[in-house]
PDB file of C-alpha atoms in Angstrom:
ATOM      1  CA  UNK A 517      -5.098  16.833  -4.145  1.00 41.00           C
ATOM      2  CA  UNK A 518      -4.163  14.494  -1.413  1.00 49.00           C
ATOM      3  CA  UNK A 519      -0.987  14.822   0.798  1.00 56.00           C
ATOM      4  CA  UNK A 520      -0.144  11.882   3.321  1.00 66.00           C
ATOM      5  CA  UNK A 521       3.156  12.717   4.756  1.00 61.00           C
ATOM      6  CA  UNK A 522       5.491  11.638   7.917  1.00 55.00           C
ATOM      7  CA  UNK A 523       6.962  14.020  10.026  1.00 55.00           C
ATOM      8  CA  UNK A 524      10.369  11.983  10.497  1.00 60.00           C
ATOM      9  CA  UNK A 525      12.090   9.592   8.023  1.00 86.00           C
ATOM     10  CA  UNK A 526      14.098   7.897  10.569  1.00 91.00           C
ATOM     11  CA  UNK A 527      12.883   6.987  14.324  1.00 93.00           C
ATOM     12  CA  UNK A 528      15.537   5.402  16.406  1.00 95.00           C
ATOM     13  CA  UNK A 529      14.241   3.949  19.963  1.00 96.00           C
ATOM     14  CA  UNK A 530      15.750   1.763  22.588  1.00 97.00           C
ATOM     15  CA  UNK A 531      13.927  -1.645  22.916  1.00 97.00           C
ATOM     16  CA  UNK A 532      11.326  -1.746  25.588  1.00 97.00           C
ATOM     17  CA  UNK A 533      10.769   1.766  24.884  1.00 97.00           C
ATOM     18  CA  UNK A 534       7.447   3.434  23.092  1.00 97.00           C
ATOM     19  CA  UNK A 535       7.429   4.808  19.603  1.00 96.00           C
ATOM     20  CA  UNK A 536       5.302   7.547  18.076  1.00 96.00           C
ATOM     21  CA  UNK A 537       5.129   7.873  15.062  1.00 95.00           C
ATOM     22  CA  UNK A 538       3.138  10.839  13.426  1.00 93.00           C
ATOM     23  CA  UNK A 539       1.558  11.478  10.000  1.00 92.00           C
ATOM     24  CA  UNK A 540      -0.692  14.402   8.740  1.00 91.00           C
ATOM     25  CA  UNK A 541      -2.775  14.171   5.907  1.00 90.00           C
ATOM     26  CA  UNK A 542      -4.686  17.256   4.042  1.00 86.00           C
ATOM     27  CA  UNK A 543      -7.811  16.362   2.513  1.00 84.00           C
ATOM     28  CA  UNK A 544     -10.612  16.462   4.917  1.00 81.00           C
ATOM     29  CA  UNK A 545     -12.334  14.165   3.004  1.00 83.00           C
ATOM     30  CA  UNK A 546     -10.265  11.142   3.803  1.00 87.00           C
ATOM     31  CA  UNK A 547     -12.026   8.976   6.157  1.00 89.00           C
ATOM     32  CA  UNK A 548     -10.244   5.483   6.537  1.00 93.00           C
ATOM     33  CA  UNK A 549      -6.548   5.613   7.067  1.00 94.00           C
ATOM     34  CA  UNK A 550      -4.470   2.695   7.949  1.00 95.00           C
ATOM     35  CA  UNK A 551      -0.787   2.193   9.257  1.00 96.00           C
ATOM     36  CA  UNK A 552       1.030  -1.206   7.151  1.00 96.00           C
ATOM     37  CA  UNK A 553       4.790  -1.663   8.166  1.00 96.00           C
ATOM     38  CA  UNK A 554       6.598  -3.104   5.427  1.00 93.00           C
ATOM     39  CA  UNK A 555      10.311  -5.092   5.890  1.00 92.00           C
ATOM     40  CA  UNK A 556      12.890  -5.009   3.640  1.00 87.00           C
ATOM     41  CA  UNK A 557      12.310  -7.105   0.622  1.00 84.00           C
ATOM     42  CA  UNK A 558       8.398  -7.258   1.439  1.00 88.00           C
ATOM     43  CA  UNK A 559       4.825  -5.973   0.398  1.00 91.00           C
ATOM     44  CA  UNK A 560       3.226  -3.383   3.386  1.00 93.00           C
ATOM     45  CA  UNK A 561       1.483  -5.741   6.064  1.00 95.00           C
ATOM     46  CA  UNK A 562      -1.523  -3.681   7.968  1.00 94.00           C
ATOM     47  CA  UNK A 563      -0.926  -3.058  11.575  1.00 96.00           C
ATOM     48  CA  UNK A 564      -4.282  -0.974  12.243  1.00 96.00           C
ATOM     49  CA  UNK A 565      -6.921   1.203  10.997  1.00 95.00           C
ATOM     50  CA  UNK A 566      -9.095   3.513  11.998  1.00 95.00           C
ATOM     51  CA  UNK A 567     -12.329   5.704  10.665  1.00 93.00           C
ATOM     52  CA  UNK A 568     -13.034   9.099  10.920  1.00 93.00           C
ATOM     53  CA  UNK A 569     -16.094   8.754  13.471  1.00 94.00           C
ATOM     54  CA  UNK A 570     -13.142   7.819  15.639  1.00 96.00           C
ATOM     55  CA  UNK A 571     -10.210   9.260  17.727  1.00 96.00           C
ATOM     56  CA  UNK A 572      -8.512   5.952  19.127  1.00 98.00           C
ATOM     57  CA  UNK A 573      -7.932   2.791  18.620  1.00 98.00           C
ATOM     58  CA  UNK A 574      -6.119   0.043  20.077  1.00 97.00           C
ATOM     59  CA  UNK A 575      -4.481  -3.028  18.743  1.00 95.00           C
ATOM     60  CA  UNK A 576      -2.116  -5.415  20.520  1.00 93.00           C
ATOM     61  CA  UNK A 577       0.517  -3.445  21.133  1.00 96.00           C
ATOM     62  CA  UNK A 578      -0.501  -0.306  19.533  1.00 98.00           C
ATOM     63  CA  UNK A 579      -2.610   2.238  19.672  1.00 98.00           C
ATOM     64  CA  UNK A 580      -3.591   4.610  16.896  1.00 98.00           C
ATOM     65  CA  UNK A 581      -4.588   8.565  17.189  1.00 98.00           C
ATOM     66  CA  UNK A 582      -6.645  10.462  15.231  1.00 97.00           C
ATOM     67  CA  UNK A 583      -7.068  14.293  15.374  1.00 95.00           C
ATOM     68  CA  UNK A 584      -9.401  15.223  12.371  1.00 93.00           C
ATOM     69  CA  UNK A 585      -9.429  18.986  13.772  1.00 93.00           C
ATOM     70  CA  UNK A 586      -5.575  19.340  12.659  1.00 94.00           C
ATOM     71  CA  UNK A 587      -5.716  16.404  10.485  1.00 93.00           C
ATOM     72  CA  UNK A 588      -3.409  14.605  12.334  1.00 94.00           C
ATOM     73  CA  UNK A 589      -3.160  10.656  13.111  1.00 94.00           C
ATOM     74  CA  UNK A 590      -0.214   8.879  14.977  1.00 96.00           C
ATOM     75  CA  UNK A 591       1.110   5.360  15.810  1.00 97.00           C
ATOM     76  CA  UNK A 592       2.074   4.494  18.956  1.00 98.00           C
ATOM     77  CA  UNK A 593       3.947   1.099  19.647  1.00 98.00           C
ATOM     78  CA  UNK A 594       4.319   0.141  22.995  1.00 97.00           C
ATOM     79  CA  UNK A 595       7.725  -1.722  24.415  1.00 97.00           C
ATOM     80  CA  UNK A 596       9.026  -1.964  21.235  1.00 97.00           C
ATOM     81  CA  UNK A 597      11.166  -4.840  20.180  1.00 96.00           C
ATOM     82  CA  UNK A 598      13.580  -5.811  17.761  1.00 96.00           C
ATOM     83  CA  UNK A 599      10.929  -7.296  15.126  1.00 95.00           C
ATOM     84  CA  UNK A 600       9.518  -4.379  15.038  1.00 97.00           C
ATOM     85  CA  UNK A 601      12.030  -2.418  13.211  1.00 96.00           C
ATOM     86  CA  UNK A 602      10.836  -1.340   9.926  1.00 96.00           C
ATOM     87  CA  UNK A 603       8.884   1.150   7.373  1.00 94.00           C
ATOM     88  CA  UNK A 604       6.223   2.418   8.528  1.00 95.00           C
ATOM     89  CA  UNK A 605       3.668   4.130   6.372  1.00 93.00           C
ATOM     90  CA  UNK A 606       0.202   5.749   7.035  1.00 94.00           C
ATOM     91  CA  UNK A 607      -2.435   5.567   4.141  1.00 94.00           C
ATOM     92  CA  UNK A 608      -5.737   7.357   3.702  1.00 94.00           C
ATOM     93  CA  UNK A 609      -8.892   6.743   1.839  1.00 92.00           C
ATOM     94  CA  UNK A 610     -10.748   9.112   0.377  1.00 86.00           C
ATOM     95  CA  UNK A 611     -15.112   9.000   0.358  1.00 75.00           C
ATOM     96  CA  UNK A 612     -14.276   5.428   1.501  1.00 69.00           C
ATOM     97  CA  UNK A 613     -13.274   4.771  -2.049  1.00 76.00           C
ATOM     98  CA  UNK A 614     -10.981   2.277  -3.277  1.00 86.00           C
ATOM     99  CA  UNK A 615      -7.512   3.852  -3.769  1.00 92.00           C
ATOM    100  CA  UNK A 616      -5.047   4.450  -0.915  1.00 94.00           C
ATOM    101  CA  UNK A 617      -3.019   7.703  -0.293  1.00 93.00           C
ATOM    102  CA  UNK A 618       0.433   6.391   0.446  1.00 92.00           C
ATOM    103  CA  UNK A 619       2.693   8.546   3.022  1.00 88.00           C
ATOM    104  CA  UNK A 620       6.827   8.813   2.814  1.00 85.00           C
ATOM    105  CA  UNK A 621       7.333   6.024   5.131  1.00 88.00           C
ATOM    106  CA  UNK A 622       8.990   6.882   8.406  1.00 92.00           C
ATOM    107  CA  UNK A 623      12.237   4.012   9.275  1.00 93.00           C
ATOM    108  CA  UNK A 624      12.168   2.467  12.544  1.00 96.00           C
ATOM    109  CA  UNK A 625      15.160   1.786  14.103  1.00 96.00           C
ATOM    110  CA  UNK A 626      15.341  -0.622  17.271  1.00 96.00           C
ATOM    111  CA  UNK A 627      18.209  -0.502  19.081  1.00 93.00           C
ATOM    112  CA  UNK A 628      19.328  -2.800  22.028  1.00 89.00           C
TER     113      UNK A 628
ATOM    114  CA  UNK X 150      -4.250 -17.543   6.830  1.00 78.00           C
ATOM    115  CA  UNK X 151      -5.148 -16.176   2.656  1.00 84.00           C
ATOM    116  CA  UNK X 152      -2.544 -13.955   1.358  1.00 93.00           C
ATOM    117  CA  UNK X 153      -1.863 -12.277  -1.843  1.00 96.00           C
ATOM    118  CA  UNK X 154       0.583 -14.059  -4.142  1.00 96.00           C
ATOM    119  CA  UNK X 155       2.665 -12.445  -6.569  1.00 97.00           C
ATOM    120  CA  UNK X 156       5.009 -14.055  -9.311  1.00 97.00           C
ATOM    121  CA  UNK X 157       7.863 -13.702 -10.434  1.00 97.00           C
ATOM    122  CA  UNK X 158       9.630 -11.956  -7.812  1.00 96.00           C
ATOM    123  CA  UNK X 159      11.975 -10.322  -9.376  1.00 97.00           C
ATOM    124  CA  UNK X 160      11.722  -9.550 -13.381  1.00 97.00           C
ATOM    125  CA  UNK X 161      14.429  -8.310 -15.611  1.00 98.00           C
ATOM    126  CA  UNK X 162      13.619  -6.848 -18.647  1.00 98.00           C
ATOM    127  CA  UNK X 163      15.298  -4.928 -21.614  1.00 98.00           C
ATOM    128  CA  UNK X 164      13.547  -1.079 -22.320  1.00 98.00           C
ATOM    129  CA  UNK X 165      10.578  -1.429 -25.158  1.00 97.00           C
ATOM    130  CA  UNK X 166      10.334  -5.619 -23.785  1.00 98.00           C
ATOM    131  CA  UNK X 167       6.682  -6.438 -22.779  1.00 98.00           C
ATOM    132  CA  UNK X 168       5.882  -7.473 -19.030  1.00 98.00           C
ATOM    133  CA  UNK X 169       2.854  -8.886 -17.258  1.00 98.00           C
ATOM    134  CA  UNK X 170       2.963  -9.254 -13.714  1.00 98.00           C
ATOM    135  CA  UNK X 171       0.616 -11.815 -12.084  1.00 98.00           C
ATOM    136  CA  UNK X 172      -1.114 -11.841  -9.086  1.00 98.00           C
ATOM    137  CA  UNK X 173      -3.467 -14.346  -7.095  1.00 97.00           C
ATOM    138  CA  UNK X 174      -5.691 -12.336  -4.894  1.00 97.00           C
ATOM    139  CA  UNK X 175      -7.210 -13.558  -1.616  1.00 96.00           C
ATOM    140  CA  UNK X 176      -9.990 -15.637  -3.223  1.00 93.00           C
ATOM    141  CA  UNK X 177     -13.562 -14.002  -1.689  1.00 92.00           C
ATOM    142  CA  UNK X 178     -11.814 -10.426  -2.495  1.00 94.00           C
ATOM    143  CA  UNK X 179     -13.864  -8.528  -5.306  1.00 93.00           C
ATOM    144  CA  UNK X 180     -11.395  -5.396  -5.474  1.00 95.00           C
ATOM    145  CA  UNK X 181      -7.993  -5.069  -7.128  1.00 96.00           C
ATOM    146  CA  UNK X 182      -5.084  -3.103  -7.109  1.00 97.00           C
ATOM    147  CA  UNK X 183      -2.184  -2.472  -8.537  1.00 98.00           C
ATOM    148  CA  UNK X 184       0.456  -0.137  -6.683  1.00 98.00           C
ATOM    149  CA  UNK X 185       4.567   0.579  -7.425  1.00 96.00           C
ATOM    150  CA  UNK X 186       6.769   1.630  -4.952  1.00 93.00           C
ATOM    151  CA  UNK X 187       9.988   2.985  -6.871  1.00 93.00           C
ATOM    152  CA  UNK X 188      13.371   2.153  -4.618  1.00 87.00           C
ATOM    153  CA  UNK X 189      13.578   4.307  -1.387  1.00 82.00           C
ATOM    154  CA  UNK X 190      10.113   6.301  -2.118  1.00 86.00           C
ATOM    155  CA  UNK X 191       6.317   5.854  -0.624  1.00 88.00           C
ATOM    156  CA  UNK X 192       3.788   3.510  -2.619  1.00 93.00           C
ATOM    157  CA  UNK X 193       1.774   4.699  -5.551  1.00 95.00           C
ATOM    158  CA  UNK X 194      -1.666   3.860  -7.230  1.00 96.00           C
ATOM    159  CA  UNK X 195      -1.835   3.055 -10.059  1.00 98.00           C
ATOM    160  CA  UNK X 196      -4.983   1.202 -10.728  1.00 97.00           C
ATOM    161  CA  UNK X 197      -8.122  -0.176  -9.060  1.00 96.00           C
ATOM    162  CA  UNK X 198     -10.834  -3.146 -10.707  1.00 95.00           C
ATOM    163  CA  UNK X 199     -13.752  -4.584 -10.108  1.00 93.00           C
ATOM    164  CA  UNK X 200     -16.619  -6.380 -11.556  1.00 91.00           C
ATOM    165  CA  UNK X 201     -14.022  -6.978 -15.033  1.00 92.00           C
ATOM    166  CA  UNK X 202     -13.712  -3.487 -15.357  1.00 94.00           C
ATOM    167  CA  UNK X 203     -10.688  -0.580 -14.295  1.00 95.00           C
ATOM    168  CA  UNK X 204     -12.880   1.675 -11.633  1.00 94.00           C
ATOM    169  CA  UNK X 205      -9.669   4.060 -11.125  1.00 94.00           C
ATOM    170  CA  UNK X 206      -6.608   4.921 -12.201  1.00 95.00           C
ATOM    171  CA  UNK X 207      -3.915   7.640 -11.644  1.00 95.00           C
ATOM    172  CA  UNK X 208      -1.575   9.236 -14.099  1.00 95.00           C
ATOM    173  CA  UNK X 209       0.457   7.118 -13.985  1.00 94.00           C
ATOM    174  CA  UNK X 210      -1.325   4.216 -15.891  1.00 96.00           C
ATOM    175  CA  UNK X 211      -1.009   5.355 -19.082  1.00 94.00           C
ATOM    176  CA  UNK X 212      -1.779   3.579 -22.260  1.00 95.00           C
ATOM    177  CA  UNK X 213       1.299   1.225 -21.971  1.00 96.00           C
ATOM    178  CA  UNK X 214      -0.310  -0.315 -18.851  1.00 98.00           C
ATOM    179  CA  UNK X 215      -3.370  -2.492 -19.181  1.00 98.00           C
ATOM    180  CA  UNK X 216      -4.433  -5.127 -16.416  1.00 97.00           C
ATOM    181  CA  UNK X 217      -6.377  -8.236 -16.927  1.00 95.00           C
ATOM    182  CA  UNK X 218      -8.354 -11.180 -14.958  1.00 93.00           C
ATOM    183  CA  UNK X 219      -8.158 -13.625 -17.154  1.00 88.00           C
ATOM    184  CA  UNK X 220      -9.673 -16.172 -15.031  1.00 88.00           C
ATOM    185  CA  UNK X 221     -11.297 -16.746 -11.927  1.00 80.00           C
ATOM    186  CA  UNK X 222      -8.353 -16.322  -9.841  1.00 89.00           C
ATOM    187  CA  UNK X 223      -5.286 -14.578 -11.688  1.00 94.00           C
ATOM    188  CA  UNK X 224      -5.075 -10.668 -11.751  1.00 97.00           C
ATOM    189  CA  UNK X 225      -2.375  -9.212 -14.221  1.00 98.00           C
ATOM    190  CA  UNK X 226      -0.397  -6.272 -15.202  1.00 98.00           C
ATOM    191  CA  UNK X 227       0.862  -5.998 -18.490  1.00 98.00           C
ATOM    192  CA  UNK X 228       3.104  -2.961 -19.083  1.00 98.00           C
ATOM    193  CA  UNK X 229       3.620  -2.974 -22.984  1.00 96.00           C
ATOM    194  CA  UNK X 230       6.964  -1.357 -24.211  1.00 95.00           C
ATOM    195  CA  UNK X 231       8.806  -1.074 -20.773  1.00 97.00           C
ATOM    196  CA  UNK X 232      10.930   2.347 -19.888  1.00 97.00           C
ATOM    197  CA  UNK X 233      13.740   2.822 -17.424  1.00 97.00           C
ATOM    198  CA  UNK X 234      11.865   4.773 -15.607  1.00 96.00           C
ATOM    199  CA  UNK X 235       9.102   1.636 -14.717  1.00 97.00           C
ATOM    200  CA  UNK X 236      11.804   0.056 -12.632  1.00 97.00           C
ATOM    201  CA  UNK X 237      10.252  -0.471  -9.492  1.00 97.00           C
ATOM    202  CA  UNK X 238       8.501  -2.826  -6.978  1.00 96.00           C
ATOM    203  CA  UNK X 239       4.700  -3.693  -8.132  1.00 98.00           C
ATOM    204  CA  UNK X 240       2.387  -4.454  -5.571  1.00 97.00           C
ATOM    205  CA  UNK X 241      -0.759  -6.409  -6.031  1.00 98.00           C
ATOM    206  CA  UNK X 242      -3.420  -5.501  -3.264  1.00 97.00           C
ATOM    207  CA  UNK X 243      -7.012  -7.162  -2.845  1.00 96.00           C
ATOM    208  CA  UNK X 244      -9.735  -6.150  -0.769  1.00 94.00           C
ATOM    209  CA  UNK X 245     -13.085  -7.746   0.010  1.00 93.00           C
ATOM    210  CA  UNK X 246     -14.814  -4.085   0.266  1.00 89.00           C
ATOM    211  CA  UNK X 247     -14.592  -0.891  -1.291  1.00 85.00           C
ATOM    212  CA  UNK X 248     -13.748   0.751   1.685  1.00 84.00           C
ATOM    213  CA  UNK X 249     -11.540  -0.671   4.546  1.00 85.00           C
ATOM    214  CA  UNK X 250      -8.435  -2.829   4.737  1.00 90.00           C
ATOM    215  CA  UNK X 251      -5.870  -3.671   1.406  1.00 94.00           C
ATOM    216  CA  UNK X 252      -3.978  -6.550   1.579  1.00 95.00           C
ATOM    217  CA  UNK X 253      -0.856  -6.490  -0.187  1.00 96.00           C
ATOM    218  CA  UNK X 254       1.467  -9.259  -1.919  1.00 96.00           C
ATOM    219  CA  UNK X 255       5.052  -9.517  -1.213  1.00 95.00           C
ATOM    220  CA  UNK X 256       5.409  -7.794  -4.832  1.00 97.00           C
ATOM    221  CA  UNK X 257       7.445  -8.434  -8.369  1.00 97.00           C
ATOM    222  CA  UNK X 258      10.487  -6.049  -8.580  1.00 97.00           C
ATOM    223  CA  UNK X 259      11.171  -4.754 -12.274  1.00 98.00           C
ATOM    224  CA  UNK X 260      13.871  -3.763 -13.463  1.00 98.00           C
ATOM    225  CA  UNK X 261      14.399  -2.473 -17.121  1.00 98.00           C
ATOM    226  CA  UNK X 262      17.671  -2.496 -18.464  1.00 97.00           C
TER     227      UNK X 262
END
């Protein structure tokens, strides 16, 4: 079946700094994915997405990475600020078909 | 800007009391979804519908979970004789496509007693 996982549970990062934040996923058939943060208390809000014809994409602030060779996508949020901290979880589609593949969730930590 | 509504918010409930959870979607959106997110853990499927009918489920919907649009607008899931273990957040998603982007209500939390 389908694993979406984070490789960190907690990022901590200095504000005005970048963040990366990874996820791997292991069914080659997934072909949408999509990075939601969610704050405490609230439903996940979508940040970005991207499709498998593609390796990048960028967003106001972020940029998202996609290496379908080690099945490998990442967030990156540049000069990160204090609004920003959060959960951040990657999802995938399968087949482009309904249902999304939830990952652990990775907490962002902004510190001053 | 549309958003997904959810009500109540929060929803106590004594183990073997029926729930229903209600949703609004965004109103063009033809897909549904229910997910859960149990305290501290990633966000599960549980179900998907469209066209008035349940197009996927996981495991986890079982036959104490049904889900209903009742109308036009409202989306609902009824969970029939609630256990401990259903305490969780429920999140209502809607999409306009099959593929692509979910968007998510701020979500009911359960909690069975």
């Amino acid at each position: 079946g389908e694993s979406v996982g984070l490789h960190l549970p907690t990022l901590s990062v200095q504000e005005g700094d970048n963040s990366i934040i990874n996820c791997a996923y292991s069914n080659s058939a997934s072909d949408y994915f999509i990075w939601y943060k969610q704050e405490s208390g609230k439903g996940p809000q979508f940040i970005i997405d991207i499709r498998s014809n593609m390796d990048k994409r960028q967003g106001q602030r972020v940029t998202v990475l996609l290496n379908k060779t080690v099945k490998h996508l990442s967030l990156q949020i540049a000069a990160t600020q204090p609004g920003d901290s959060a959960v951040y979880f990657c999802a995938a589609q399968r087949n482009s078909w309904g249902k999304l593949q939830f990952g652990a969730g990775t907490q962002v930590v902004v510190t001053p | 800007e549309p958003e997904v509504t959810q009500t109540p918010s929060h929803q106590v409930t004594q183990m073997g009391q029926e729930v229903i959870l209600r949703c609004v979607p965004i109103s063009n959106h033809l897909y549904f979804y229910w997910y859960r997110q149990i305290l501290g853990q990633k966000v599960e499927f549980l179900v998907s519908f469209y066209n008035n009918e349940i197009s996927e489920k996981s495991e986890i919907f079982d036959d104490q979970f049904s889900v209903e649009r009742p109308d036009g607008s409202n989306f609902t899931l009824k969970i029939r004789s609630t256990k401990l273990e259903d305490s969780a957040m429920y999140f209502c998603a809607s999409s306009i496509r099959q593929a692509g982007e979910q968007y998510f209500g701020p979500g009911t939390r359960l909690t069975v007693t």
